[in-house]
mmCIF file with all atom_site columns, C-alpha atoms in Angstrom:
data_model
loop_
_atom_site.group_PDB
_atom_site.id
_atom_site.type_symbol
_atom_site.label_atom_id
_atom_site.label_alt_id
_atom_site.label_comp_id
_atom_site.label_asym_id
_atom_site.label_entity_id
_atom_site.label_seq_id
_atom_site.pdbx_PDB_ins_code
_atom_site.Cartn_x
_atom_site.Cartn_y
_atom_site.Cartn_z
_atom_site.occupancy
_atom_site.B_iso_or_equiv
_atom_site.pdbx_formal_charge
_atom_site.auth_seq_id
_atom_site.auth_comp_id
_atom_site.auth_asym_id
_atom_site.auth_atom_id
_atom_site.pdbx_PDB_model_num
ATOM 1   C CA . ILE L 1 1   ? 15.099  16.271  -31.087 1.00 49.00 ? 1   ILE L CA 1
ATOM 2   C CA . VAL L 1 2   ? 12.273  15.108  -28.861 1.00 54.00 ? 2   VAL L CA 1
ATOM 3   C CA . LYS L 1 3   ? 10.612  18.168  -27.373 1.00 58.00 ? 3   LYS L CA 1
ATOM 4   C CA . GLY L 1 4   ? 9.300   18.013  -23.825 1.00 57.00 ? 4   GLY L CA 1
ATOM 5   C CA . SER L 1 5   ? 9.682   15.236  -21.309 1.00 61.00 ? 5   SER L CA 1
ATOM 6   C CA . VAL L 1 6   ? 7.685   12.184  -20.279 1.00 57.00 ? 6   VAL L CA 1
ATOM 7   C CA . THR L 1 7   ? 6.283   14.144  -17.316 1.00 60.00 ? 7   THR L CA 1
ATOM 8   C CA . GLY L 1 8   ? 5.447   17.306  -19.267 1.00 61.00 ? 8   GLY L CA 1
ATOM 9   C CA . ASP L 1 9   ? 1.997   18.643  -20.101 1.00 62.00 ? 9   ASP L CA 1
ATOM 10  C CA . ASN L 1 10  ? 2.410   17.735  -23.759 1.00 61.00 ? 10  ASN L CA 1
ATOM 11  C CA . VAL L 1 11  ? 2.349   13.985  -23.012 1.00 67.00 ? 11  VAL L CA 1
ATOM 12  C CA . ASP L 1 12  ? -0.860  11.980  -22.575 1.00 66.00 ? 12  ASP L CA 1
ATOM 13  C CA . LYS L 1 13  ? -0.638  10.556  -19.041 1.00 67.00 ? 13  LYS L CA 1
ATOM 14  C CA . ILE L 1 14  ? -2.632  7.435   -19.978 1.00 70.00 ? 14  ILE L CA 1
ATOM 15  C CA . ASN L 1 15  ? -0.560  6.592   -23.067 1.00 68.00 ? 15  ASN L CA 1
ATOM 16  C CA . ILE L 1 16  ? 2.765   7.163   -21.297 1.00 67.00 ? 16  ILE L CA 1
ATOM 17  C CA . THR L 1 17  ? 1.851   4.850   -18.379 1.00 72.00 ? 17  THR L CA 1
ATOM 18  C CA . PRO L 1 18  ? 4.033   1.752   -18.879 1.00 68.00 ? 18  PRO L CA 1
ATOM 19  C CA . TYR L 1 19  ? 3.015   -1.841  -18.288 1.00 69.00 ? 19  TYR L CA 1
ATOM 20  C CA . GLY L 1 20  ? 2.485   -2.382  -14.576 1.00 75.00 ? 20  GLY L CA 1
ATOM 21  C CA . GLY L 1 21  ? 0.195   0.091   -12.888 1.00 62.00 ? 21  GLY L CA 1
ATOM 22  C CA . GLY L 1 22  ? -1.153  -0.760  -9.452  1.00 56.00 ? 22  GLY L CA 1
ATOM 23  C CA . THR L 1 23  ? -2.079  2.169   -7.193  1.00 57.00 ? 23  THR L CA 1
ATOM 24  C CA . GLU L 1 24  ? -0.420  4.590   -9.610  1.00 63.00 ? 24  GLU L CA 1
ATOM 25  C CA . PHE L 1 25  ? -2.820  3.340   -12.279 1.00 62.00 ? 25  PHE L CA 1
ATOM 26  C CA . GLU L 1 26  ? -5.897  3.983   -10.124 1.00 61.00 ? 26  GLU L CA 1
ATOM 27  C CA . ARG L 1 27  ? -4.682  7.521   -9.356  1.00 63.00 ? 27  ARG L CA 1
ATOM 28  C CA . LYS L 1 28  ? -4.141  8.281   -13.052 1.00 60.00 ? 28  LYS L CA 1
ATOM 29  C CA . MET L 1 29  ? -7.697  7.162   -13.798 1.00 61.00 ? 29  MET L CA 1
ATOM 30  C CA . GLU L 1 30  ? -9.053  9.549   -11.162 1.00 62.00 ? 30  GLU L CA 1
ATOM 31  C CA . ASP L 1 31  ? -6.883  12.401  -12.512 1.00 64.00 ? 31  ASP L CA 1
ATOM 32  C CA . ASN L 1 32  ? -8.242  11.899  -16.069 1.00 61.00 ? 32  ASN L CA 1
ATOM 33  C CA . PRO L 1 33  ? -12.024 12.352  -15.929 1.00 61.00 ? 33  PRO L CA 1
ATOM 34  C CA . ASP L 1 34  ? -12.256 12.136  -19.743 1.00 63.00 ? 34  ASP L CA 1
ATOM 35  C CA . PHE L 1 35  ? -10.871 8.582   -19.691 1.00 70.00 ? 35  PHE L CA 1
ATOM 36  C CA . ILE L 1 36  ? -13.257 5.678   -20.288 1.00 80.00 ? 36  ILE L CA 1
ATOM 37  C CA . LYS L 1 37  ? -11.929 2.756   -18.263 1.00 83.00 ? 37  LYS L CA 1
ATOM 38  C CA . PHE L 1 38  ? -10.201 0.460   -20.742 1.00 87.00 ? 38  PHE L CA 1
ATOM 39  C CA . ARG L 1 39  ? -7.666  -1.893  -19.264 1.00 88.00 ? 39  ARG L CA 1
ATOM 40  C CA . PHE L 1 40  ? -6.381  -5.419  -19.093 1.00 92.00 ? 40  PHE L CA 1
ATOM 41  C CA . LYS L 1 41  ? -5.090  -6.955  -15.878 1.00 92.00 ? 41  LYS L CA 1
ATOM 42  C CA . ASP L 1 42  ? -2.603  -9.777  -16.210 1.00 91.00 ? 42  ASP L CA 1
ATOM 43  C CA . LYS L 1 43  ? -3.737  -12.048 -13.363 1.00 90.00 ? 43  LYS L CA 1
ATOM 44  C CA . VAL L 1 44  ? -0.586  -14.199 -13.481 1.00 87.00 ? 44  VAL L CA 1
ATOM 45  C CA . ASN L 1 45  ? 1.790   -11.251 -12.935 1.00 85.00 ? 45  ASN L CA 1
ATOM 46  C CA . ASN L 1 46  ? -0.793  -8.999  -11.216 1.00 87.00 ? 46  ASN L CA 1
ATOM 47  C CA . LYS L 1 47  ? -0.053  -6.037  -13.516 1.00 88.00 ? 47  LYS L CA 1
ATOM 48  C CA . TYR L 1 48  ? -2.165  -3.687  -15.635 1.00 89.00 ? 48  TYR L CA 1
ATOM 49  C CA . LEU L 1 49  ? -2.121  -2.643  -19.269 1.00 89.00 ? 49  LEU L CA 1
ATOM 50  C CA . ILE L 1 50  ? -4.022  0.548   -19.987 1.00 86.00 ? 50  ILE L CA 1
ATOM 51  C CA . PHE L 1 51  ? -4.620  2.301   -23.270 1.00 84.00 ? 51  PHE L CA 1
ATOM 52  C CA . ARG L 1 52  ? -6.312  5.520   -24.273 1.00 80.00 ? 52  ARG L CA 1
ATOM 53  C CA . ALA L 1 53  ? -8.010  4.078   -27.267 1.00 73.00 ? 53  ALA L CA 1
ATOM 54  C CA . ILE L 1 54  ? -10.745 4.560   -29.791 1.00 83.00 ? 54  ILE L CA 1
ATOM 55  C CA . LEU L 1 55  ? -12.992 1.545   -29.201 1.00 90.00 ? 55  LEU L CA 1
ATOM 56  C CA . GLU L 1 56  ? -15.067 0.050   -31.976 1.00 92.00 ? 56  GLU L CA 1
ATOM 57  C CA . GLY L 1 57  ? -17.215 -2.950  -32.790 1.00 93.00 ? 57  GLY L CA 1
ATOM 58  C CA . ILE L 1 58  ? -17.885 -4.190  -29.262 1.00 95.00 ? 58  ILE L CA 1
ATOM 59  C CA . SER L 1 59  ? -20.021 -7.328  -29.358 1.00 96.00 ? 59  SER L CA 1
ATOM 60  C CA . ASP L 1 60  ? -21.009 -9.814  -26.673 1.00 96.00 ? 60  ASP L CA 1
ATOM 61  C CA . SER L 1 61  ? -22.106 -13.238 -27.928 1.00 96.00 ? 61  SER L CA 1
ATOM 62  C CA . ILE L 1 62  ? -23.621 -15.914 -25.686 1.00 96.00 ? 62  ILE L CA 1
ATOM 63  C CA . THR L 1 63  ? -24.081 -19.406 -27.156 1.00 96.00 ? 63  THR L CA 1
ATOM 64  C CA . PRO L 1 64  ? -26.003 -21.975 -25.092 1.00 96.00 ? 64  PRO L CA 1
ATOM 65  C CA . GLU L 1 65  ? -25.157 -25.629 -25.653 1.00 96.00 ? 65  GLU L CA 1
ATOM 66  C CA . TYR L 1 66  ? -27.703 -28.434 -25.606 1.00 95.00 ? 66  TYR L CA 1
ATOM 67  C CA . GLY L 1 67  ? -27.271 -32.198 -25.901 1.00 95.00 ? 67  GLY L CA 1
ATOM 68  C CA . GLU L 1 68  ? -29.803 -34.309 -27.768 1.00 93.00 ? 68  GLU L CA 1
ATOM 69  C CA . GLU L 1 69  ? -31.250 -37.664 -26.745 1.00 92.00 ? 69  GLU L CA 1
ATOM 70  C CA . ARG L 1 70  ? -33.792 -39.909 -28.419 1.00 90.00 ? 70  ARG L CA 1
ATOM 71  C CA . TYR L 1 71  ? -35.769 -42.351 -26.363 1.00 89.00 ? 71  TYR L CA 1
ATOM 72  C CA . ILE L 1 72  ? -37.548 -45.450 -27.636 1.00 90.00 ? 72  ILE L CA 1
ATOM 73  C CA . GLY L 1 73  ? -41.227 -44.787 -28.095 1.00 88.00 ? 73  GLY L CA 1
ATOM 74  C CA . ARG L 1 74  ? -40.802 -41.018 -28.287 1.00 88.00 ? 74  ARG L CA 1
ATOM 75  C CA . PRO L 1 75  ? -40.924 -39.374 -31.743 1.00 89.00 ? 75  PRO L CA 1
ATOM 76  C CA . ASP L 1 76  ? -39.184 -36.116 -30.812 1.00 92.00 ? 76  ASP L CA 1
ATOM 77  C CA . LYS L 1 77  ? -35.789 -35.446 -29.279 1.00 92.00 ? 77  LYS L CA 1
ATOM 78  C CA . VAL L 1 78  ? -35.188 -34.489 -25.653 1.00 93.00 ? 78  VAL L CA 1
ATOM 79  C CA . TYR L 1 79  ? -32.824 -31.542 -25.197 1.00 93.00 ? 79  TYR L CA 1
ATOM 80  C CA . ILE L 1 80  ? -30.591 -31.292 -22.159 1.00 94.00 ? 80  ILE L CA 1
ATOM 81  C CA . TYR L 1 81  ? -28.939 -27.994 -21.294 1.00 95.00 ? 81  TYR L CA 1
ATOM 82  C CA . GLN L 1 82  ? -25.177 -28.481 -20.930 1.00 95.00 ? 82  GLN L CA 1
ATOM 83  C CA . GLY L 1 83  ? -23.806 -24.960 -20.520 1.00 93.00 ? 83  GLY L CA 1
ATOM 84  C CA . ALA L 1 84  ? -23.016 -21.795 -22.414 1.00 94.00 ? 84  ALA L CA 1
ATOM 85  C CA . ASP L 1 85  ? -20.066 -20.051 -24.030 1.00 94.00 ? 85  ASP L CA 1
ATOM 86  C CA . ARG L 1 86  ? -19.664 -16.297 -23.921 1.00 95.00 ? 86  ARG L CA 1
ATOM 87  C CA . ASN L 1 87  ? -17.345 -14.448 -26.300 1.00 97.00 ? 87  ASN L CA 1
ATOM 88  C CA . ILE L 1 88  ? -16.618 -10.738 -26.362 1.00 97.00 ? 88  ILE L CA 1
ATOM 89  C CA . SER L 1 89  ? -15.052 -9.184  -29.430 1.00 97.00 ? 89  SER L CA 1
ATOM 90  C CA . PHE L 1 90  ? -13.899 -5.613  -29.860 1.00 96.00 ? 90  PHE L CA 1
ATOM 91  C CA . GLY L 1 91  ? -11.416 -3.508  -31.702 1.00 95.00 ? 91  GLY L CA 1
ATOM 92  C CA . PHE L 1 92  ? -9.460  -0.418  -30.812 1.00 94.00 ? 92  PHE L CA 1
ATOM 93  C CA . SER L 1 93  ? -6.977  1.960   -32.377 1.00 91.00 ? 93  SER L CA 1
ATOM 94  C CA . ILE L 1 94  ? -3.948  3.250   -30.553 1.00 87.00 ? 94  ILE L CA 1
ATOM 95  C CA . TYR L 1 95  ? -1.970  6.286   -31.514 1.00 84.00 ? 95  TYR L CA 1
ATOM 96  C CA . PRO L 1 96  ? 0.623   8.394   -29.738 1.00 84.00 ? 96  PRO L CA 1
ATOM 97  C CA . LYS L 1 97  ? 0.073   12.105  -29.387 1.00 81.00 ? 97  LYS L CA 1
ATOM 98  C CA . THR L 1 98  ? 3.778   12.766  -28.831 1.00 81.00 ? 98  THR L CA 1
ATOM 99  C CA . LYS L 1 99  ? 7.057   11.065  -29.729 1.00 82.00 ? 99  LYS L CA 1
ATOM 100 C CA . GLN L 1 100 ? 7.708   10.126  -26.081 1.00 82.00 ? 100 GLN L CA 1
ATOM 101 C CA . GLU L 1 101 ? 4.585   7.938   -26.032 1.00 83.00 ? 101 GLU L CA 1
ATOM 102 C CA . LEU L 1 102 ? 5.581   5.925   -29.112 1.00 85.00 ? 102 LEU L CA 1
ATOM 103 C CA . PRO L 1 103 ? 8.015   3.399   -27.565 1.00 87.00 ? 103 PRO L CA 1
ATOM 104 C CA . VAL L 1 104 ? 5.834   3.001   -24.452 1.00 87.00 ? 104 VAL L CA 1
ATOM 105 C CA . LEU L 1 105 ? 2.743   2.245   -26.540 1.00 88.00 ? 105 LEU L CA 1
ATOM 106 C CA . MET L 1 106 ? 4.639   -0.258  -28.692 1.00 90.00 ? 106 MET L CA 1
ATOM 107 C CA . GLU L 1 107 ? 5.965   -1.988  -25.563 1.00 91.00 ? 107 GLU L CA 1
ATOM 108 C CA . LYS L 1 108 ? 2.427   -2.218  -24.148 1.00 90.00 ? 108 LYS L CA 1
ATOM 109 C CA . LEU L 1 109 ? 1.119   -3.514  -27.470 1.00 92.00 ? 109 LEU L CA 1
ATOM 110 C CA . ASN L 1 110 ? 3.849   -6.160  -27.495 1.00 93.00 ? 110 ASN L CA 1
ATOM 111 C CA . TYR L 1 111 ? 2.911   -7.176  -23.959 1.00 93.00 ? 111 TYR L CA 1
ATOM 112 C CA . LEU L 1 112 ? -0.767  -7.387  -24.965 1.00 94.00 ? 112 LEU L CA 1
ATOM 113 C CA . VAL L 1 113 ? 0.143   -9.795  -27.774 1.00 94.00 ? 113 VAL L CA 1
ATOM 114 C CA . GLY L 1 114 ? 2.216   -11.724 -25.221 1.00 93.00 ? 114 GLY L CA 1
ATOM 115 C CA . LEU L 1 115 ? -0.981  -12.397 -23.263 1.00 94.00 ? 115 LEU L CA 1
ATOM 116 C CA . CYS L 1 116 ? -1.781  -15.044 -25.906 1.00 93.00 ? 116 CYS L CA 1
ATOM 117 C CA . TYR L 1 117 ? 1.259   -17.045 -24.756 1.00 92.00 ? 117 TYR L CA 1
ATOM 118 C CA . PRO L 1 118 ? 1.780   -18.870 -21.448 1.00 89.00 ? 118 PRO L CA 1
ATOM 119 C CA . SER L 1 119 ? 4.139   -17.961 -18.636 1.00 84.00 ? 119 SER L CA 1
ATOM 120 C CA . TYR L 1 120 ? 6.433   -20.584 -17.155 1.00 82.00 ? 120 TYR L CA 1
ATOM 121 C CA . THR L 1 121 ? 6.965   -21.372 -13.497 1.00 74.00 ? 121 THR L CA 1
ATOM 122 C CA . SER L 1 122 ? 10.563  -21.151 -12.341 1.00 76.00 ? 122 SER L CA 1
ATOM 123 C CA . GLU L 1 123 ? 10.494  -24.262 -10.188 1.00 77.00 ? 123 GLU L CA 1
ATOM 124 C CA . SER L 1 124 ? 9.029   -26.812 -12.599 1.00 70.00 ? 124 SER L CA 1
ATOM 125 C CA . GLU L 1 125 ? 9.073   -25.119 -16.016 1.00 78.00 ? 125 GLU L CA 1
ATOM 126 C CA . ARG L 1 126 ? 5.338   -25.756 -16.389 1.00 84.00 ? 126 ARG L CA 1
ATOM 127 C CA . MET L 1 127 ? 3.051   -23.541 -18.406 1.00 87.00 ? 127 MET L CA 1
ATOM 128 C CA . LYS L 1 128 ? 0.692   -21.099 -16.688 1.00 87.00 ? 128 LYS L CA 1
ATOM 129 C CA . SER L 1 129 ? -2.325  -19.924 -18.665 1.00 89.00 ? 129 SER L CA 1
ATOM 130 C CA . PRO L 1 130 ? -2.488  -16.202 -19.404 1.00 92.00 ? 130 PRO L CA 1
ATOM 131 C CA . ILE L 1 131 ? -5.712  -15.343 -17.551 1.00 94.00 ? 131 ILE L CA 1
ATOM 132 C CA . ILE L 1 132 ? -6.725  -11.697 -17.687 1.00 95.00 ? 132 ILE L CA 1
ATOM 133 C CA . GLU L 1 133 ? -9.436  -9.385  -16.402 1.00 95.00 ? 133 GLU L CA 1
ATOM 134 C CA . LEU L 1 134 ? -10.994 -7.086  -18.996 1.00 94.00 ? 134 LEU L CA 1
ATOM 135 C CA . THR L 1 135 ? -12.540 -3.700  -18.191 1.00 92.00 ? 135 THR L CA 1
ATOM 136 C CA . ILE L 1 136 ? -14.352 -1.638  -20.822 1.00 92.00 ? 136 ILE L CA 1
ATOM 137 C CA . GLY L 1 137 ? -16.182 1.241   -19.156 1.00 88.00 ? 137 GLY L CA 1
ATOM 138 C CA . ASP L 1 138 ? -18.915 -0.145  -16.932 1.00 88.00 ? 138 ASP L CA 1
ATOM 139 C CA . MET L 1 139 ? -19.993 -2.749  -19.528 1.00 91.00 ? 139 MET L CA 1
ATOM 140 C CA . PHE L 1 140 ? -17.327 -5.215  -18.429 1.00 93.00 ? 140 PHE L CA 1
ATOM 141 C CA . VAL L 1 141 ? -15.643 -4.605  -15.081 1.00 90.00 ? 141 VAL L CA 1
ATOM 142 C CA . ASN L 1 142 ? -12.787 -6.936  -14.110 1.00 92.00 ? 142 ASN L CA 1
ATOM 143 C CA . THR L 1 143 ? -14.312 -9.628  -16.330 1.00 95.00 ? 143 THR L CA 1
ATOM 144 C CA . PRO L 1 144 ? -12.154 -12.783 -16.124 1.00 96.00 ? 144 PRO L CA 1
ATOM 145 C CA . GLY L 1 145 ? -11.225 -14.702 -19.248 1.00 96.00 ? 145 GLY L CA 1
ATOM 146 C CA . TYR L 1 146 ? -8.590  -15.246 -21.886 1.00 96.00 ? 146 TYR L CA 1
ATOM 147 C CA . PHE L 1 147 ? -7.822  -14.133 -25.424 1.00 96.00 ? 147 PHE L CA 1
ATOM 148 C CA . THR L 1 148 ? -8.699  -16.506 -28.238 1.00 95.00 ? 148 THR L CA 1
ATOM 149 C CA . SER L 1 149 ? -7.115  -14.157 -30.757 1.00 96.00 ? 149 SER L CA 1
ATOM 150 C CA . ILE L 1 150 ? -5.451  -10.777 -31.111 1.00 96.00 ? 150 ILE L CA 1
ATOM 151 C CA . SER L 1 151 ? -4.787  -9.197  -34.480 1.00 96.00 ? 151 SER L CA 1
ATOM 152 C CA . VAL L 1 152 ? -2.653  -6.064  -34.956 1.00 94.00 ? 152 VAL L CA 1
ATOM 153 C CA . ASN L 1 153 ? -2.983  -4.190  -38.238 1.00 94.00 ? 153 ASN L CA 1
ATOM 154 C CA . VAL L 1 154 ? -1.032  -1.202  -39.490 1.00 92.00 ? 154 VAL L CA 1
ATOM 155 C CA . ALA L 1 155 ? -3.054  0.739   -42.047 1.00 84.00 ? 155 ALA L CA 1
ATOM 156 C CA . ASN L 1 156 ? -1.529  1.280   -45.486 1.00 86.00 ? 156 ASN L CA 1
ATOM 157 C CA . SER L 1 157 ? -1.922  5.019   -44.991 1.00 85.00 ? 157 SER L CA 1
ATOM 158 C CA . ALA L 1 158 ? -0.254  5.084   -41.546 1.00 85.00 ? 158 ALA L CA 1
ATOM 159 C CA . THR L 1 159 ? 2.816   7.279   -41.240 1.00 87.00 ? 159 THR L CA 1
ATOM 160 C CA . TRP L 1 160 ? 5.956   6.044   -39.513 1.00 88.00 ? 160 TRP L CA 1
ATOM 161 C CA . ASP L 1 161 ? 8.590   7.834   -37.511 1.00 84.00 ? 161 ASP L CA 1
ATOM 162 C CA . THR L 1 162 ? 11.990  7.654   -39.194 1.00 83.00 ? 162 THR L CA 1
ATOM 163 C CA . GLU L 1 163 ? 14.312  8.364   -36.259 1.00 83.00 ? 163 GLU L CA 1
ATOM 164 C CA . ASP L 1 164 ? 16.362  5.439   -34.974 1.00 84.00 ? 164 ASP L CA 1
ATOM 165 C CA . GLY L 1 165 ? 14.770  3.928   -31.869 1.00 79.00 ? 165 GLY L CA 1
ATOM 166 C CA . TYR L 1 166 ? 11.367  5.395   -32.792 1.00 81.00 ? 166 TYR L CA 1
ATOM 167 C CA . GLN L 1 167 ? 10.670  3.621   -36.101 1.00 85.00 ? 167 GLN L CA 1
ATOM 168 C CA . TYR L 1 168 ? 7.096   2.607   -35.346 1.00 86.00 ? 168 TYR L CA 1
ATOM 169 C CA . PRO L 1 169 ? 3.803   3.308   -37.105 1.00 88.00 ? 169 PRO L CA 1
ATOM 170 C CA . HIS L 1 170 ? 1.774   6.206   -35.725 1.00 86.00 ? 170 HIS L CA 1
ATOM 171 C CA . VAL L 1 171 ? -1.511  4.258   -35.742 1.00 89.00 ? 171 VAL L CA 1
ATOM 172 C CA . CYS L 1 172 ? -2.238  0.581   -35.018 1.00 90.00 ? 172 CYS L CA 1
ATOM 173 C CA . ASP L 1 173 ? -5.626  -1.113  -35.158 1.00 92.00 ? 173 ASP L CA 1
ATOM 174 C CA . VAL L 1 174 ? -6.072  -4.016  -32.765 1.00 95.00 ? 174 VAL L CA 1
ATOM 175 C CA . SER L 1 175 ? -8.849  -6.644  -32.942 1.00 96.00 ? 175 SER L CA 1
ATOM 176 C CA . CYS L 1 176 ? -9.467  -8.879  -29.924 1.00 96.00 ? 176 CYS L CA 1
ATOM 177 C CA . GLU L 1 177 ? -11.514 -12.011 -29.318 1.00 97.00 ? 177 GLU L CA 1
ATOM 178 C CA . PHE L 1 178 ? -12.018 -12.654 -25.608 1.00 97.00 ? 178 PHE L CA 1
ATOM 179 C CA . THR L 1 179 ? -13.604 -15.702 -23.960 1.00 96.00 ? 179 THR L CA 1
ATOM 180 C CA . TYR L 1 180 ? -15.460 -14.988 -20.736 1.00 95.00 ? 180 TYR L CA 1
ATOM 181 C CA . ILE L 1 181 ? -14.911 -17.659 -18.068 1.00 93.00 ? 181 ILE L CA 1
ATOM 182 C CA . GLY L 1 182 ? -16.892 -16.155 -15.183 1.00 83.00 ? 182 GLY L CA 1
ATOM 183 C CA . LYS L 1 183 ? -16.062 -15.487 -11.574 1.00 82.00 ? 183 LYS L CA 1
#
């Protein structure tokens, strides 16, 4: 028997928030002052994914790119700046605090993985890139880009629920590689 309801005080309001969000999402963030902003916005469908998560290993890597040229009569190379790549990598762990949160979290995790795949337009069946906006606290606020990889790991020591319809692990570790494309 699942004790409590999805609106009860025993349920984490951030974890139980399904894929979507909008103004309801903004209100929930204001009502939870202990929540560090951690969200993904699917720009194609204009919907949010939010997690209460334990963040780890956040790194921001910028790689400038230069072209080389050699000119006759000049012994050294001439370097021409051509641009830069910026990659953000981070990991997080998700875990439900109650049984009601379990299927919602797994659905959101599935949708997050789906952001590595394209959407299709109904009129021409053409692919649309899954562009997202990443927010992690005030470090990255509505940062546009795309995922280059997402990896979901279930620890060997993770417990699982055994009830039908709830057979999910209680802890998942997610690793993300995100390419910043700029505004």
